[in-house]
Amino acid sequence: LFLFHVYFKLKNFLKNAEIILSKENSKMLAVSVKGGQKAIEVDRPVGQIVEDCIIKVNRVGICGTDLALFDGYADFDGIVGHEFSGTVVECDQYTWLRRRVTASINMPATIKGDVNWKTAKHDPNRRAIGIRGINGAMAEYICLPEGVLVALPDNVSDAEAAMAEPLAAAMDAVDKLPISDEPILLIGDGKLAQLIARVLIYRDKKVHVIGKSSKKLDLLTAIGAEVKNQVPSNIKYDRIIEATGVPEGLSSALENIRPTGTIVLKSTFNQRVDIEISRLVVNEIKLIGSRCGNVSAAVKLLSDSAIEVNDLISDTFELKDADKAFKRAREDDSLKVQLVC
Ligand SMILES: [Zn+2]
């Protein structure tokens, strides 16, 4: 009994020492717009309100939006990274403590309870993780209010969970298409286009695709999409999703859309785009924007093994090698580049 007593005392002592040490070690590695495309040392986040949870980041993906942020998009200078998975290490609510999580990225300026992803993304005072008003997850730790956390099932890996946010965005683009039996034209072959194609095929849609990279188009053919790089001028589509990231994608969509058709525009161009707007009017074209989706629904699809995402992760780097990861993410033949934190 005495030995047990000593054992528990010692265990408690060590645990407290560990907490004190980890609080004293208040620096961490992170990638911020201000610091450039590399890991630098910054202060570890501390919770400000009772809802705040500290999450130890496990994996974080580099997104086209992150690259655009370094090119001046959205005028943000904080820590980037919104496609992540992590483990809650500090939280007032026991339910979240030690749970693996990802998060819905948009939130109102002040948090009360659970955040509704649909209204949060158009809240004029919103914050968006790693994009607007709140530091992101390309770091060892991130501080987030529990109202945006999404719990991860055991069968979704850290790498897969860090794909939930872009998968949610892909699902949202698909959800914006009107119903029809005809094939859908997907313009683009990058990481987001690959996810969109997988969502479409999972939902039994016929997918035609225009892209540039033969390697990436092969990936699309392998899942059942039909590559249509030379679309004959007499063939037009009633539904097009544009996911190229470049303004030419929209021009191509306008060339291939049928009168009264619908174009879902997924790219956030960093520049103004010159289009012949009267074409939309004369042909009565619907142009629909799409941004951010339901991260919980994406986690469910991953947990159901409905969508495979592991083969879309082309490279993995350590957080300390973030400079190499960003260089790789900017290369044409890469797909999703992830960092292990
Ligand atoms: Zn993203």
Short mmCIF file of C-alpha atoms and ligand atoms in Angstrom, two decimals:
data_model
loop_
_atom_site.label_atom_id
_atom_site.label_comp_id
_atom_site.label_asym_id
_atom_site.label_seq_id
_atom_site.Cartn_x
_atom_site.Cartn_y
_atom_site.Cartn_z
CA LEU A 1 0.00 0.00 0.00
CA PHE A 2 2.85 2.34 0.92
CA LEU A 3 4.57 1.67 -2.42
CA PHE A 4 1.35 2.45 -4.30
CA HIS A 5 1.04 5.68 -2.35
CA VAL A 6 4.60 6.68 -3.29
CA TYR A 7 3.95 5.69 -6.91
CA PHE A 8 0.84 7.90 -7.23
CA LYS A 9 2.51 10.84 -5.47
CA LEU A 10 5.46 10.58 -7.84
CA LYS A 11 3.21 10.25 -10.89
CA ASN A 12 1.25 13.35 -9.90
CA PHE A 13 4.41 15.27 -9.23
CA LEU A 14 5.83 14.38 -12.66
CA LYS A 15 2.56 15.26 -14.38
CA ASN A 16 2.47 18.70 -12.74
CA ALA A 17 6.12 19.25 -13.57
CA GLU A 18 5.35 18.37 -17.19
CA ILE A 19 2.52 20.92 -17.33
CA ILE A 20 4.68 23.64 -15.76
CA LEU A 21 7.55 22.86 -18.13
CA SER A 22 5.32 22.88 -21.20
CA LYS A 23 3.79 26.22 -20.16
CA GLU A 24 7.23 27.70 -19.60
CA ASN A 25 8.39 26.52 -22.98
CA SER A 26 6.12 29.10 -24.59
CA LYS A 27 7.71 29.24 -28.05
CA MET A 28 6.75 27.14 -31.04
CA LEU A 29 7.47 26.79 -34.75
CA ALA A 30 4.93 28.31 -37.17
CA VAL A 31 4.59 29.63 -40.71
CA SER A 32 3.14 33.15 -40.94
CA VAL A 33 2.63 35.54 -43.84
CA LYS A 34 4.76 38.07 -42.00
CA GLY A 35 7.55 35.54 -41.47
CA GLY A 36 7.69 34.31 -45.07
CA GLN A 37 7.35 30.81 -46.49
CA LYS A 38 9.40 29.07 -43.80
CA ALA A 39 9.07 27.90 -40.18
CA ILE A 40 9.98 30.56 -37.63
CA GLU A 41 9.78 30.71 -33.83
CA VAL A 42 6.71 32.51 -32.44
CA ASP A 43 4.83 32.63 -29.12
CA ARG A 44 2.68 29.62 -28.30
CA PRO A 45 -1.03 30.54 -28.23
CA VAL A 46 -2.87 30.90 -24.91
CA GLY A 47 -6.65 30.71 -24.53
CA GLN A 48 -8.38 34.09 -24.13
CA ILE A 49 -11.98 33.05 -23.49
CA VAL A 50 -13.45 30.08 -21.64
CA GLU A 51 -14.45 28.41 -24.95
CA ASP A 52 -10.85 28.42 -26.24
CA CYS A 53 -9.11 25.08 -26.72
CA ILE A 54 -5.42 24.56 -27.38
CA ILE A 55 -4.83 21.95 -30.06
CA LYS A 56 -1.53 20.24 -30.78
CA VAL A 57 -1.45 20.15 -34.58
CA ASN A 58 -0.71 16.74 -36.10
CA ARG A 59 -0.95 17.45 -39.86
CA VAL A 60 -1.61 20.52 -41.97
CA GLY A 61 -1.99 20.80 -45.74
CA ILE A 62 -0.77 23.60 -48.01
CA CYS A 63 -3.67 25.00 -50.02
CA GLY A 64 -3.79 27.28 -53.08
CA THR A 65 -5.23 29.90 -50.73
CA ASP A 66 -2.06 29.74 -48.58
CA LEU A 67 0.09 30.37 -51.65
CA ALA A 68 -2.20 33.27 -52.61
CA LEU A 69 -1.90 34.74 -49.07
CA PHE A 70 1.87 34.98 -49.54
CA ASP A 71 1.20 36.70 -52.87
CA GLY A 72 -0.90 39.38 -51.09
CA TYR A 73 -4.40 37.89 -51.17
CA ALA A 74 -6.78 38.91 -48.32
CA ASP A 75 -4.25 41.23 -46.65
CA PHE A 76 -3.58 38.78 -43.79
CA ASP A 77 -0.27 38.64 -41.92
CA GLY A 78 -0.87 35.92 -39.30
CA ILE A 79 -0.13 32.18 -39.15
CA VAL A 80 -1.53 30.38 -42.23
CA GLY A 81 -3.03 26.87 -42.50
CA HIS A 82 -6.70 25.85 -42.41
CA GLU A 83 -6.59 22.20 -43.56
CA PHE A 84 -5.47 20.37 -40.44
CA SER A 85 -5.91 17.67 -37.85
CA GLY A 86 -4.78 17.80 -34.25
CA THR A 87 -5.32 16.70 -30.65
CA VAL A 88 -6.94 18.92 -28.02
CA VAL A 89 -4.43 19.35 -25.17
CA GLU A 90 -6.07 22.13 -23.14
CA CYS A 91 -9.81 22.78 -22.85
CA ASP A 92 -12.30 23.64 -20.11
CA GLN A 93 -14.78 21.15 -21.55
CA TYR A 94 -13.71 17.62 -20.68
CA THR A 95 -15.61 16.31 -23.74
CA TRP A 96 -12.98 17.78 -26.08
CA LEU A 97 -9.88 17.06 -24.03
CA ARG A 98 -7.48 14.59 -25.71
CA ARG A 99 -9.84 14.20 -28.69
CA ARG A 100 -8.55 14.25 -32.25
CA VAL A 101 -10.22 17.07 -34.17
CA THR A 102 -10.32 19.19 -37.28
CA ALA A 103 -12.38 22.38 -37.63
CA SER A 104 -14.89 24.29 -39.67
CA ILE A 105 -12.90 27.32 -40.84
CA ASN A 106 -15.35 30.26 -40.69
CA MET A 107 -16.64 31.75 -37.45
CA PRO A 108 -18.39 34.93 -36.32
CA ALA A 109 -16.28 37.60 -34.60
CA THR A 110 -17.72 36.61 -31.22
CA ILE A 111 -18.52 33.00 -30.49
CA LYS A 112 -21.61 31.74 -28.71
CA GLY A 113 -22.08 27.97 -28.76
CA ASP A 114 -21.74 25.89 -31.93
CA VAL A 115 -20.98 27.73 -35.14
CA ASN A 116 -23.31 27.26 -38.12
CA TRP A 117 -20.94 26.80 -41.07
CA LYS A 118 -23.49 28.08 -43.58
CA THR A 119 -24.18 31.44 -41.93
CA ALA A 120 -20.61 31.85 -40.62
CA LYS A 121 -19.11 31.87 -44.11
CA HIS A 122 -21.12 34.99 -45.02
CA ASP A 123 -20.96 36.77 -41.67
CA PRO A 124 -19.60 40.23 -42.57
CA ASN A 125 -17.46 40.26 -39.41
CA ARG A 126 -16.33 36.67 -39.76
CA ARG A 127 -12.92 35.28 -38.94
CA ALA A 128 -11.52 32.45 -41.05
CA ILE A 129 -8.81 30.17 -39.66
CA GLY A 130 -5.43 31.12 -41.13
CA ILE A 131 -7.02 33.53 -43.64
CA ARG A 132 -8.75 36.35 -41.82
CA GLY A 133 -8.61 37.60 -38.23
CA ILE A 134 -7.41 34.39 -36.55
CA ASN A 135 -4.14 32.46 -36.63
CA GLY A 136 -4.07 29.20 -38.57
CA ALA A 137 -2.77 25.69 -38.01
CA MET A 138 0.60 25.71 -39.77
CA ALA A 139 2.21 25.58 -36.36
CA GLU A 140 2.82 23.25 -33.45
CA TYR A 141 -0.26 24.58 -31.63
CA ILE A 142 -3.44 26.42 -32.57
CA CYS A 143 -6.04 28.04 -30.31
CA LEU A 144 -9.66 27.64 -31.45
CA PRO A 145 -13.09 28.04 -29.83
CA GLU A 146 -14.78 24.68 -29.27
CA GLY A 147 -17.79 25.78 -31.37
CA VAL A 148 -15.83 25.17 -34.61
CA LEU A 149 -14.25 21.84 -33.65
CA VAL A 150 -15.21 18.68 -35.52
CA ALA A 151 -14.39 15.41 -33.72
CA LEU A 152 -12.58 12.76 -35.77
CA PRO A 153 -13.59 9.10 -35.82
CA ASP A 154 -10.73 6.63 -35.10
CA ASN A 155 -10.79 5.27 -38.65
CA VAL A 156 -9.93 8.65 -40.22
CA SER A 157 -6.16 9.18 -40.13
CA ASP A 158 -4.49 12.53 -39.40
CA ALA A 159 -3.45 12.80 -43.06
CA GLU A 160 -7.00 12.09 -44.29
CA ALA A 161 -8.56 14.48 -41.76
CA ALA A 162 -6.34 17.29 -43.03
CA MET A 163 -8.09 16.74 -46.40
CA ALA A 164 -11.59 17.20 -44.92
CA GLU A 165 -11.72 20.96 -45.47
CA PRO A 166 -10.85 20.88 -49.20
CA LEU A 167 -13.17 17.88 -49.59
CA ALA A 168 -15.96 19.93 -48.00
CA ALA A 169 -15.24 22.72 -50.50
CA ALA A 170 -15.46 20.21 -53.37
CA MET A 171 -18.81 18.92 -52.03
CA ASP A 172 -20.16 22.46 -51.86
CA ALA A 173 -19.26 23.11 -55.54
CA VAL A 174 -21.04 19.90 -56.56
CA ASP A 175 -24.10 20.75 -54.43
CA LYS A 176 -24.50 24.01 -56.34
CA LEU A 177 -25.11 22.25 -59.68
CA PRO A 178 -28.70 21.94 -60.88
CA ILE A 179 -30.04 18.40 -61.42
CA SER A 180 -29.71 16.90 -64.91
CA ASP A 181 -28.71 13.55 -66.47
CA GLU A 182 -26.13 14.99 -68.80
CA PRO A 183 -22.36 14.76 -68.27
CA ILE A 184 -20.74 17.56 -66.26
CA LEU A 185 -17.68 19.30 -67.65
CA LEU A 186 -14.94 19.77 -65.04
CA ILE A 187 -12.27 22.28 -66.02
CA GLY A 188 -9.01 21.72 -64.14
CA ASP A 189 -6.91 18.78 -62.96
CA GLY A 190 -5.31 20.12 -59.76
CA LYS A 191 -5.94 18.93 -56.21
CA LEU A 192 -9.33 20.58 -55.85
CA ALA A 193 -10.50 19.39 -59.29
CA GLN A 194 -9.43 15.85 -58.31
CA LEU A 195 -11.60 16.02 -55.18
CA ILE A 196 -14.55 17.47 -57.11
CA ALA A 197 -14.27 14.62 -59.65
CA ARG A 198 -14.28 12.05 -56.84
CA VAL A 199 -17.37 13.58 -55.25
CA LEU A 200 -19.16 13.64 -58.63
CA ILE A 201 -18.29 10.02 -59.40
CA TYR A 202 -19.27 8.92 -55.88
CA ARG A 203 -22.66 10.50 -56.64
CA ASP A 204 -22.93 8.55 -59.94
CA LYS A 205 -22.43 11.54 -62.24
CA LYS A 206 -20.78 11.35 -65.66
CA VAL A 207 -17.67 13.55 -65.61
CA HIS A 208 -15.86 15.00 -68.62
CA VAL A 209 -12.66 16.84 -67.84
CA ILE A 210 -10.31 19.34 -69.47
CA GLY A 211 -6.84 19.60 -67.94
CA LYS A 212 -3.16 20.23 -68.64
CA SER A 213 -1.02 17.62 -66.89
CA SER A 214 -1.08 14.14 -68.42
CA LYS A 215 -0.13 12.62 -65.04
CA LYS A 216 -3.03 14.35 -63.27
CA LEU A 217 -5.44 13.54 -66.10
CA ASP A 218 -4.39 9.87 -65.76
CA LEU A 219 -5.48 10.01 -62.11
CA LEU A 220 -8.87 11.33 -63.25
CA THR A 221 -9.20 8.63 -65.93
CA ALA A 222 -8.37 6.00 -63.31
CA ILE A 223 -11.40 6.96 -61.23
CA GLY A 224 -13.73 6.95 -64.26
CA ALA A 225 -13.70 10.51 -65.61
CA GLU A 226 -13.46 10.99 -69.38
CA VAL A 227 -10.70 13.33 -70.59
CA LYS A 228 -12.02 15.70 -73.28
CA ASN A 229 -9.10 17.96 -74.04
CA GLN A 230 -10.33 18.67 -77.57
CA VAL A 231 -13.99 19.47 -77.07
CA PRO A 232 -15.53 19.82 -80.57
CA SER A 233 -17.02 23.30 -80.95
CA ASN A 234 -20.53 21.91 -81.55
CA ILE A 235 -20.60 20.12 -78.17
CA LYS A 236 -21.71 22.32 -75.29
CA TYR A 237 -22.45 21.47 -71.67
CA ASP A 238 -25.37 22.52 -69.51
CA ARG A 239 -23.28 22.22 -66.32
CA ILE A 240 -19.63 23.15 -65.82
CA ILE A 241 -17.45 23.33 -62.71
CA GLU A 242 -14.39 25.52 -63.08
CA ALA A 243 -11.52 24.66 -60.69
CA THR A 244 -8.32 25.71 -62.45
CA GLY A 245 -7.22 28.58 -60.22
CA VAL A 246 -6.42 30.70 -63.29
CA PRO A 247 -8.62 33.19 -65.23
CA GLU A 248 -8.32 31.10 -68.44
CA GLY A 249 -10.47 28.52 -66.67
CA LEU A 250 -13.41 30.91 -66.75
CA SER A 251 -12.82 31.75 -70.43
CA SER A 252 -12.80 28.04 -71.20
CA ALA A 253 -16.04 27.58 -69.23
CA LEU A 254 -17.70 30.36 -71.23
CA GLU A 255 -16.65 28.72 -74.51
CA ASN A 256 -18.08 25.36 -73.49
CA ILE A 257 -21.35 26.35 -71.80
CA ARG A 258 -24.69 25.93 -73.55
CA PRO A 259 -27.27 28.76 -73.53
CA THR A 260 -29.17 28.76 -70.17
CA GLY A 261 -26.42 26.56 -68.66
CA THR A 262 -24.80 26.85 -65.20
CA ILE A 263 -21.13 27.47 -64.42
CA VAL A 264 -19.95 26.89 -60.84
CA LEU A 265 -16.83 28.95 -60.29
CA LYS A 266 -14.47 27.56 -57.65
CA SER A 267 -11.25 29.50 -58.32
CA THR A 268 -10.52 32.60 -56.23
CA PHE A 269 -8.51 34.62 -58.74
CA ASN A 270 -6.01 37.00 -57.22
CA GLN A 271 -6.54 39.44 -60.09
CA ARG A 272 -9.37 41.02 -62.06
CA VAL A 273 -10.67 38.94 -64.94
CA ASP A 274 -11.55 40.29 -68.35
CA ILE A 275 -14.65 38.50 -69.65
CA GLU A 276 -17.16 39.33 -72.34
CA ILE A 277 -20.02 39.85 -69.90
CA SER A 278 -22.68 40.25 -72.62
CA ARG A 279 -22.17 36.58 -73.46
CA LEU A 280 -23.67 35.72 -70.06
CA VAL A 281 -26.63 38.00 -70.71
CA VAL A 282 -27.37 36.97 -74.29
CA ASN A 283 -27.03 33.25 -73.53
CA GLU A 284 -28.76 33.54 -70.15
CA ILE A 285 -25.90 31.81 -68.35
CA LYS A 286 -25.92 31.33 -64.58
CA LEU A 287 -22.53 31.96 -62.97
CA ILE A 288 -22.43 30.64 -59.37
CA GLY A 289 -19.57 31.13 -56.93
CA SER A 290 -18.71 28.50 -54.32
CA ARG A 291 -16.48 28.70 -51.25
CA CYS A 292 -16.11 26.43 -48.19
CA GLY A 293 -18.38 23.53 -47.30
CA ASN A 294 -19.60 21.38 -44.46
CA VAL A 295 -16.48 19.90 -42.82
CA SER A 296 -18.53 17.49 -40.63
CA ALA A 297 -20.14 16.03 -43.75
CA ALA A 298 -16.71 15.64 -45.35
CA VAL A 299 -15.37 13.82 -42.26
CA LYS A 300 -18.35 11.46 -42.50
CA LEU A 301 -17.55 10.66 -46.16
CA LEU A 302 -13.93 9.95 -45.18
CA SER A 303 -15.06 7.74 -42.29
CA ASP A 304 -17.42 5.84 -44.62
CA SER A 305 -14.44 5.27 -46.99
CA ALA A 306 -16.62 6.82 -49.72
CA ILE A 307 -13.81 9.03 -51.03
CA GLU A 308 -10.13 8.03 -51.21
CA VAL A 309 -7.77 10.95 -50.56
CA ASN A 310 -4.42 9.38 -49.60
CA ASP A 311 -3.21 9.12 -53.20
CA LEU A 312 -3.79 12.88 -53.64
CA ILE A 313 -1.14 13.65 -50.99
CA SER A 314 1.95 13.91 -53.19
CA ASP A 315 4.50 15.01 -50.58
CA THR A 316 4.94 15.16 -46.80
CA PHE A 317 7.46 17.36 -44.98
CA GLU A 318 8.31 18.16 -41.34
CA LEU A 319 7.07 21.57 -40.12
CA LYS A 320 10.69 22.73 -39.71
CA ASP A 321 11.16 22.13 -43.46
CA ALA A 322 8.19 24.33 -44.42
CA ASP A 323 10.39 26.26 -46.88
CA LYS A 324 10.97 23.08 -48.89
CA ALA A 325 7.26 22.20 -48.63
CA PHE A 326 6.18 25.58 -50.07
CA LYS A 327 8.69 25.27 -52.90
CA ARG A 328 7.27 21.84 -53.69
CA ALA A 329 3.65 23.06 -53.45
CA ARG A 330 4.42 25.66 -56.12
CA GLU A 331 5.72 23.04 -58.56
CA ASP A 332 3.31 22.06 -61.33
CA ASP A 333 3.52 18.31 -60.80
CA SER A 334 2.71 18.34 -57.06
CA LEU A 335 -0.73 17.62 -55.63
CA LYS A 336 -1.47 18.10 -51.91
CA VAL A 337 1.64 18.85 -49.87
CA GLN A 338 1.24 18.23 -46.14
CA LEU A 339 3.35 19.11 -43.10
CA VAL A 340 3.78 16.89 -40.05
CA CYS A 341 3.84 19.18 -37.02
ZN ZN B 1 -7.89 25.24 -48.52
#
